PDB file of C-alpha atoms in Angstrom:
ATOM      1  CA  MET W   2      58.718 101.272 171.930  1.00 51.00           C
ATOM      2  CA  GLY W   3      60.830 103.827 169.992  1.00 67.00           C
ATOM      3  CA  THR W   4      64.322 103.081 168.374  1.00 80.00           C
ATOM      4  CA  LYS W   5      67.649 102.105 171.413  1.00 90.00           C
ATOM      5  CA  LEU W   6      71.358 103.774 171.206  1.00 95.00           C
ATOM      6  CA  ILE W   7      73.515 101.654 171.895  1.00 96.00           C
ATOM      7  CA  GLY W   8      76.891 103.287 172.478  1.00 98.00           C
ATOM      8  CA  ILE W   9      80.359 101.100 171.439  1.00 98.00           C
ATOM      9  CA  VAL W  10      83.112 101.783 173.459  1.00 98.00           C
ATOM     10  CA  ALA W  11      87.138  99.945 173.417  1.00 98.00           C
ATOM     11  CA  PRO W  12      88.045  99.733 176.865  1.00 97.00           C
ATOM     12  CA  ALA W  13      91.098  97.610 175.721  1.00 97.00           C
ATOM     13  CA  ALA W  14      92.355  97.533 171.826  1.00 96.00           C
ATOM     14  CA  ARG W  15      90.877  99.039 168.809  1.00 96.00           C
ATOM     15  CA  LEU W  16      87.962  97.919 166.376  1.00 97.00           C
ATOM     16  CA  ASP W  17      89.313  97.564 162.575  1.00 96.00           C
ATOM     17  CA  PRO W  18      86.808 100.868 161.237  1.00 96.00           C
ATOM     18  CA  LEU W  19      85.794  97.940 158.550  1.00 96.00           C
ATOM     19  CA  ILE W  20      84.189  95.544 161.449  1.00 95.00           C
ATOM     20  CA  ALA W  21      82.418  98.821 162.912  1.00 95.00           C
ATOM     21  CA  GLU W  22      80.983  98.859 159.216  1.00 94.00           C
ATOM     22  CA  ARG W  23      80.178  95.370 158.905  1.00 92.00           C
ATOM     23  CA  LEU W  24      78.275  95.332 162.048  1.00 92.00           C
ATOM     24  CA  ARG W  25      76.025  98.436 160.704  1.00 89.00           C
ATOM     25  CA  LEU W  26      75.897  95.823 157.217  1.00 87.00           C
ATOM     26  CA  VAL W  27      74.225  93.322 159.949  1.00 84.00           C
ATOM     27  CA  ALA W  28      72.650  95.021 162.791  1.00 83.00           C
ATOM     28  CA  GLY W  29      70.503  96.966 159.815  1.00 77.00           C
ATOM     29  CA  ASP W  30      68.552 100.275 159.366  1.00 61.00           C
ATOM     30  CA  SER W  31      65.258  99.524 160.184  1.00 64.00           C
ATOM     31  CA  GLU W  32      63.135 102.446 162.166  1.00 69.00           C
ATOM     32  CA  ASN W  33      62.721 100.403 165.204  1.00 70.00           C
ATOM     33  CA  GLY W  34      65.368  98.717 164.893  1.00 74.00           C
ATOM     34  CA  PRO W  35      68.675  99.668 167.428  1.00 85.00           C
ATOM     35  CA  HIS W  36      71.035 102.253 166.311  1.00 92.00           C
ATOM     36  CA  LEU W  37      74.848 101.590 166.672  1.00 95.00           C
ATOM     37  CA  PHE W  38      76.717 104.203 167.549  1.00 96.00           C
ATOM     38  CA  PHE W  39      80.794 104.418 167.936  1.00 97.00           C
ATOM     39  CA  HIS W  40      82.589 106.477 169.980  1.00 98.00           C
ATOM     40  CA  PRO W  41      85.715 107.577 167.782  1.00 98.00           C
ATOM     41  CA  GLN W  42      87.992 106.666 170.435  1.00 98.00           C
ATOM     42  CA  CYS W  43      86.935 103.102 169.293  1.00 98.00           C
ATOM     43  CA  PHE W  44      89.491 103.548 166.607  1.00 98.00           C
ATOM     44  CA  LEU W  45      92.302 105.291 167.870  1.00 98.00           C
ATOM     45  CA  SER W  46      96.279 104.174 167.864  1.00 97.00           C
ATOM     46  CA  ASP W  47      97.920 103.684 171.309  1.00 97.00           C
ATOM     47  CA  GLY W  48     100.199 101.099 170.567  1.00 95.00           C
ATOM     48  CA  HIS W  49      98.273  97.926 170.645  1.00 92.00           C
ATOM     49  CA  PHE W  50      95.078  99.590 172.821  1.00 97.00           C
ATOM     50  CA  ALA W  51      92.268 102.341 171.702  1.00 98.00           C
ATOM     51  CA  GLY W  52      93.690 105.816 172.710  1.00 98.00           C
ATOM     52  CA  ASP W  53      96.272 106.290 175.721  1.00 98.00           C
ATOM     53  CA  ASP W  54      94.794 104.771 179.155  1.00 98.00           C
ATOM     54  CA  ASP W  55      92.465 108.353 179.529  1.00 98.00           C
ATOM     55  CA  ALA W  56      90.594 108.968 176.147  1.00 98.00           C
ATOM     56  CA  ARG W  57      89.387 104.806 176.562  1.00 98.00           C
ATOM     57  CA  ALA W  58      87.818 105.608 180.499  1.00 98.00           C
ATOM     58  CA  ARG W  59      87.241 109.524 178.617  1.00 98.00           C
ATOM     59  CA  ALA W  60      84.599 107.611 176.105  1.00 98.00           C
ATOM     60  CA  PHE W  61      83.770 104.453 178.243  1.00 98.00           C
ATOM     61  CA  LEU W  62      82.072 107.376 180.462  1.00 98.00           C
ATOM     62  CA  ASP W  63      80.991 109.660 177.974  1.00 98.00           C
ATOM     63  CA  VAL W  64      78.354 106.620 176.601  1.00 98.00           C
ATOM     64  CA  ALA W  65      78.173 105.568 180.137  1.00 98.00           C
ATOM     65  CA  ASN W  66      76.654 108.228 181.914  1.00 98.00           C
ATOM     66  CA  ASP W  67      74.846 109.444 178.725  1.00 98.00           C
ATOM     67  CA  PRO W  68      71.351 109.157 179.409  1.00 98.00           C
ATOM     68  CA  HIS W  69      70.037 108.712 175.502  1.00 97.00           C
ATOM     69  CA  PHE W  70      72.299 105.669 175.924  1.00 98.00           C
ATOM     70  CA  HIS W  71      70.431 102.456 176.348  1.00 97.00           C
ATOM     71  CA  ALA W  72      73.479 100.145 175.883  1.00 98.00           C
ATOM     72  CA  VAL W  73      76.983 100.101 176.113  1.00 98.00           C
ATOM     73  CA  TRP W  74      78.434  97.077 173.947  1.00 98.00           C
ATOM     74  CA  ILE W  75      83.042  96.714 174.774  1.00 98.00           C
ATOM     75  CA  ALA W  76      84.255  96.662 171.468  1.00 97.00           C
ATOM     76  CA  ARG W  77      86.776  94.156 171.819  1.00 95.00           C
ATOM     77  CA  GLY W  78      88.761  92.449 174.636  1.00 90.00           C
ATOM     78  CA  GLY W  79      91.759  93.240 176.370  1.00 89.00           C
ATOM     79  CA  TYR W  80      94.178  93.939 179.008  1.00 90.00           C
ATOM     80  CA  GLY W  81      93.624  97.266 178.554  1.00 94.00           C
ATOM     81  CA  SER W  82      89.810  97.229 180.185  1.00 95.00           C
ATOM     82  CA  CYS W  83      91.494  96.279 182.975  1.00 94.00           C
ATOM     83  CA  ARG W  84      93.930  99.367 182.927  1.00 96.00           C
ATOM     84  CA  ILE W  85      90.542 102.169 183.771  1.00 97.00           C
ATOM     85  CA  ALA W  86      87.658  99.868 186.049  1.00 96.00           C
ATOM     86  CA  GLU W  87      89.224 102.644 188.599  1.00 96.00           C
ATOM     87  CA  ARG W  88      88.728 105.208 186.954  1.00 97.00           C
ATOM     88  CA  VAL W  89      84.960 104.419 184.986  1.00 97.00           C
ATOM     89  CA  LEU W  90      83.589 102.310 188.281  1.00 98.00           C
ATOM     90  CA  SER W  91      84.520 105.481 189.943  1.00 98.00           C
ATOM     91  CA  GLU W  92      82.883 108.138 188.265  1.00 98.00           C
ATOM     92  CA  LEU W  93      79.978 106.643 186.753  1.00 98.00           C
ATOM     93  CA  ASN W  94      76.154 108.302 187.400  1.00 97.00           C
ATOM     94  CA  GLY W  95      73.512 107.843 188.359  1.00 96.00           C
ATOM     95  CA  TYR W  96      72.369 107.165 184.038  1.00 97.00           C
ATOM     96  CA  ALA W  97      75.223 104.088 183.927  1.00 97.00           C
ATOM     97  CA  ARG W  98      72.307 102.130 186.366  1.00 95.00           C
ATOM     98  CA  GLU W  99      70.458 102.061 184.396  1.00 95.00           C
ATOM     99  CA  LYS W 100      72.364 101.028 180.833  1.00 96.00           C
ATOM    100  CA  LEU W 101      72.657  97.262 179.800  1.00 97.00           C
ATOM    101  CA  TYR W 102      76.266  96.576 179.390  1.00 98.00           C
ATOM    102  CA  LEU W 103      77.739  93.563 177.522  1.00 97.00           C
ATOM    103  CA  GLY W 104      80.756  91.835 176.279  1.00 96.00           C
ATOM    104  CA  TYR W 105      83.338  89.300 177.493  1.00 95.00           C
ATOM    105  CA  SER W 106      86.874  88.596 177.971  1.00 91.00           C
ATOM    106  CA  ASP W 107      89.586  90.826 179.488  1.00 89.00           C
ATOM    107  CA  ALA W 108      86.341  92.689 179.615  1.00 92.00           C
ATOM    108  CA  ALA W 109      85.064  90.791 182.299  1.00 93.00           C
ATOM    109  CA  PHE W 110      86.869  92.367 185.039  1.00 90.00           C
ATOM    110  CA  LEU W 111      85.256  95.333 183.835  1.00 95.00           C
ATOM    111  CA  LEU W 112      82.387  94.282 184.252  1.00 96.00           C
ATOM    112  CA  ALA W 113      82.757  92.327 187.101  1.00 96.00           C
ATOM    113  CA  GLY W 114      83.296  95.652 188.773  1.00 97.00           C
ATOM    114  CA  LEU W 115      80.512  97.196 186.974  1.00 97.00           C
ATOM    115  CA  TYR W 116      77.990  94.620 188.686  1.00 97.00           C
ATOM    116  CA  ALA W 117      79.073  95.154 191.640  1.00 96.00           C
ATOM    117  CA  LYS W 118      77.753  98.792 191.486  1.00 95.00           C
ATOM    118  CA  GLY W 119      74.677  97.366 191.005  1.00 95.00           C
ATOM    119  CA  CYS W 120      74.846  98.181 186.024  1.00 97.00           C
ATOM    120  CA  ARG W 121      72.609  95.180 184.350  1.00 97.00           C
ATOM    121  CA  VAL W 122      75.919  92.987 183.075  1.00 97.00           C
ATOM    122  CA  ALA W 123      75.807  90.873 180.594  1.00 97.00           C
ATOM    123  CA  HIS W 124      78.630  88.054 178.944  1.00 94.00           C
ATOM    124  CA  GLY W 125      77.979  88.311 175.253  1.00 93.00           C
ATOM    125  CA  PRO W 126      79.561  88.674 171.493  1.00 94.00           C
ATOM    126  CA  MET W 127      81.415  91.703 170.560  1.00 95.00           C
ATOM    127  CA  PRO W 128      81.169  94.042 167.171  1.00 95.00           C
ATOM    128  CA  ALA W 129      85.278  92.576 166.744  1.00 94.00           C
ATOM    129  CA  ASP W 130      83.561  89.090 166.470  1.00 93.00           C
ATOM    130  CA  LEU W 131      82.747  89.875 163.107  1.00 89.00           C
ATOM    131  CA  ALA W 132      86.100  89.059 162.797  1.00 86.00           C
ATOM    132  CA  ARG W 133      86.161  85.563 163.500  1.00 80.00           C
ATOM    133  CA  PRO W 134      84.416  82.332 161.518  1.00 77.00           C
ATOM    134  CA  GLY W 135      80.775  82.339 161.691  1.00 70.00           C
ATOM    135  CA  GLY W 136      81.028  85.904 163.425  1.00 63.00           C
ATOM    136  CA  GLU W 137      77.550  86.956 161.961  1.00 65.00           C
ATOM    137  CA  ALA W 138      75.762  84.032 163.781  1.00 59.00           C
ATOM    138  CA  ALA W 139      77.222  85.625 167.311  1.00 60.00           C
ATOM    139  CA  VAL W 140      76.155  88.814 167.109  1.00 61.00           C
TER     140      VAL W 140
END
């Protein structure tokens, strides 16, 4: 079956690098398990966003449009997702429609747009949930 490559992007708020390290430990490092790729944009900072609107949109499209990724996992919520939704939805290619998109909260706006474009979406935990009590059970 092979290793699944999951791209993690932050279309809204910045992800704490300690959460990324913790998630790598929780996910394990098995040959047949998922491989997590945290787009460097996840750790940018522009006010309370993970980079400016352009950086967040480019990162989302980098992962969504890349045929090597099997899934796109939204790092955390925040209204920044809706600020880039129109752009990213209009620039998706055929590879983007083959992936699974996972997230919730304010990312639901973006997920709904992806669903309308024929993409597979799932309402579920995000990496930032590791910071919550019992977070390891959620992810």
